Short mmCIF file of C-alpha atoms in Angstrom, two decimals:
data_model
loop_
_atom_site.label_atom_id
_atom_site.label_comp_id
_atom_site.label_asym_id
_atom_site.label_seq_id
_atom_site.Cartn_x
_atom_site.Cartn_y
_atom_site.Cartn_z
CA MET A 17 0.00 0.00 0.00
CA ALA A 18 1.31 3.44 -0.86
CA ILE A 19 0.74 6.82 -2.40
CA LYS A 20 2.12 7.40 -5.87
CA ILE A 21 2.88 10.90 -7.07
CA VAL A 22 1.71 11.27 -10.69
CA ARG A 23 1.18 13.71 -13.50
CA LEU A 24 -2.52 13.95 -14.22
CA GLY A 25 -3.34 12.70 -17.69
CA SER A 26 -0.43 10.25 -17.72
CA SER A 27 -0.98 6.51 -18.13
CA ARG A 28 -2.01 4.78 -14.96
CA GLN A 29 0.58 2.64 -13.22
CA ASP A 30 -0.02 -0.86 -11.90
CA HIS A 31 -1.78 -0.87 -8.52
CA GLU A 32 -2.13 2.91 -8.57
CA GLY A 33 -5.51 2.91 -6.84
CA LEU A 34 -7.73 5.95 -6.65
CA ARG A 35 -6.26 8.93 -8.53
CA ILE A 36 -6.77 12.21 -6.67
CA GLY A 37 -6.39 15.52 -8.47
CA THR A 38 -4.79 18.06 -6.15
CA VAL A 39 -5.34 20.92 -8.56
CA ARG A 40 -7.10 24.27 -8.19
CA ARG A 41 -9.20 23.88 -11.35
CA PRO A 42 -10.65 20.95 -13.30
CA PRO A 43 -9.30 20.47 -16.83
CA ARG A 44 -10.71 22.67 -19.56
CA GLY A 45 -12.45 21.14 -22.53
CA VAL A 46 -12.97 17.72 -20.91
CA ARG A 47 -16.39 16.48 -19.86
CA LYS A 48 -16.60 15.63 -16.17
CA GLU A 49 -17.68 12.07 -16.94
CA ASP A 50 -14.47 11.58 -18.98
CA TYR A 51 -11.97 12.55 -16.26
CA THR A 52 -11.39 8.95 -15.15
CA SER A 53 -11.24 7.40 -18.63
CA LYS A 54 -8.72 10.04 -19.74
CA ASN A 55 -6.52 9.30 -16.68
CA ILE A 56 -6.98 12.79 -15.30
CA TYR A 57 -8.39 11.94 -11.88
CA ASP A 58 -11.10 9.96 -10.13
CA VAL A 59 -11.67 12.54 -7.39
CA TRP A 60 -11.01 16.26 -7.48
CA PHE A 61 -9.41 17.43 -4.23
CA PRO A 62 -8.42 21.11 -4.54
CA ASN A 63 -7.86 21.30 -0.76
CA LEU A 64 -4.19 20.42 -1.31
CA SER A 65 -3.56 22.69 -4.27
CA PRO A 66 -1.98 26.13 -4.14
CA SER A 67 -4.44 28.96 -3.45
CA GLU A 68 -5.73 30.97 -6.39
CA ALA A 69 -3.60 33.94 -5.32
CA LEU A 70 -0.46 31.81 -5.09
CA LEU A 71 -1.11 30.28 -8.50
CA LYS A 72 -1.50 33.70 -10.09
CA GLU A 73 1.68 34.94 -8.47
CA PHE A 74 3.85 31.98 -9.44
CA LEU A 75 2.22 30.37 -12.46
CA ALA A 76 5.35 30.65 -14.57
CA THR A 77 7.93 29.97 -11.86
CA GLU A 78 11.13 29.27 -13.75
CA ASP A 79 14.05 30.62 -11.77
CA GLU A 80 15.34 29.28 -8.48
CA LYS A 81 14.49 32.43 -6.52
CA SER A 82 10.84 32.31 -7.62
CA TRP A 83 10.61 28.59 -6.90
CA LYS A 84 11.96 29.10 -3.37
CA ALA A 85 9.40 31.86 -2.74
CA PHE A 86 6.59 29.65 -4.08
CA ARG A 87 7.80 26.75 -1.93
CA ARG A 88 7.86 28.88 1.22
CA LYS A 89 4.36 30.28 0.62
CA PHE A 90 2.82 26.94 -0.36
CA LEU A 91 4.26 25.18 2.69
CA ALA A 92 2.83 27.99 4.84
CA GLU A 93 -0.60 27.37 3.28
CA MET A 94 -0.31 23.66 4.05
CA LYS A 95 0.24 24.43 7.75
CA GLY A 96 -3.38 25.53 8.05
CA PRO A 97 -5.65 23.22 10.08
CA GLU A 98 -7.73 22.00 7.13
CA ALA A 99 -4.77 21.15 4.90
CA SER A 100 -2.90 19.60 7.82
CA LYS A 101 -5.83 17.29 8.58
CA ASP A 102 -6.16 16.35 4.92
CA LEU A 103 -2.46 15.45 4.76
CA ASP A 104 -2.79 13.41 7.97
CA LEU A 105 -5.72 11.52 6.44
CA LEU A 106 -3.84 10.70 3.23
CA ALA A 107 -0.78 9.62 5.20
CA ALA A 108 -2.91 7.26 7.30
CA LEU A 109 -4.75 5.90 4.25
CA SER A 110 -1.43 5.13 2.56
CA HIS A 111 -0.94 2.28 5.04
CA HIS A 112 -4.26 0.69 4.07
CA THR A 113 -4.82 1.31 0.35
CA ASN A 114 -3.12 2.44 -2.82
CA LEU A 115 -3.67 6.06 -3.83
CA ALA A 116 -2.22 8.44 -6.37
CA ILE A 117 -2.10 12.20 -6.08
CA GLY A 118 -1.17 14.51 -8.86
CA CYS A 119 -1.13 17.75 -10.78
CA TYR A 120 -0.92 18.76 -14.43
CA CYS A 121 2.64 20.16 -14.28
CA GLU A 122 5.15 18.52 -16.58
CA ASP A 123 8.15 19.02 -14.28
CA GLU A 124 7.52 17.47 -10.88
CA SER A 125 10.57 19.21 -9.40
CA ARG A 126 8.85 22.59 -10.00
CA CYS A 127 5.39 21.46 -8.98
CA HIS A 128 3.53 21.52 -5.68
CA ARG A 129 3.14 17.75 -5.89
CA SER A 130 6.85 17.39 -5.02
CA LEU A 131 6.16 19.45 -1.90
CA LEU A 132 3.11 17.34 -1.05
CA LYS A 133 5.35 14.29 -1.28
CA GLU A 134 7.73 15.83 1.29
CA LEU A 135 4.85 16.72 3.61
CA LEU A 136 3.37 13.22 3.36
CA LEU A 137 6.72 11.58 4.05
CA LYS A 138 7.13 13.75 7.17
CA ARG A 139 3.79 12.39 8.35
CA GLY A 140 4.96 8.80 7.93
CA ALA A 141 3.09 8.07 4.71
CA GLU A 142 4.09 5.20 2.48
CA VAL A 143 5.11 6.98 -0.73
CA GLU A 144 6.48 5.41 -3.91
#
């Protein structure tokens, strides 16, 4: 049992389990009933995505300085009680079932999903 960190829209991996979209907005131009069949996500969970304001500020984060600022602000958002409880829940579930969480970003190293991975590992989650 574990959580896999994935790019939404990518092919599903063996034993991936439920795919959770930790994105602020659903995909454009895709019917809601097609999200699962197109490997986008099974459940939309924007609770663990960057806030709208943070997304607008750092949408095109390319340099190291901007990435560090985004990282600091996103981690601060995830310290809130709601996000913290959601992370605790996913960490606990990782010991009982397979899950996948993801975002649309091509480069995981410049995506909030890499930060979610760190936060989940700190909570003792099983992460692949």
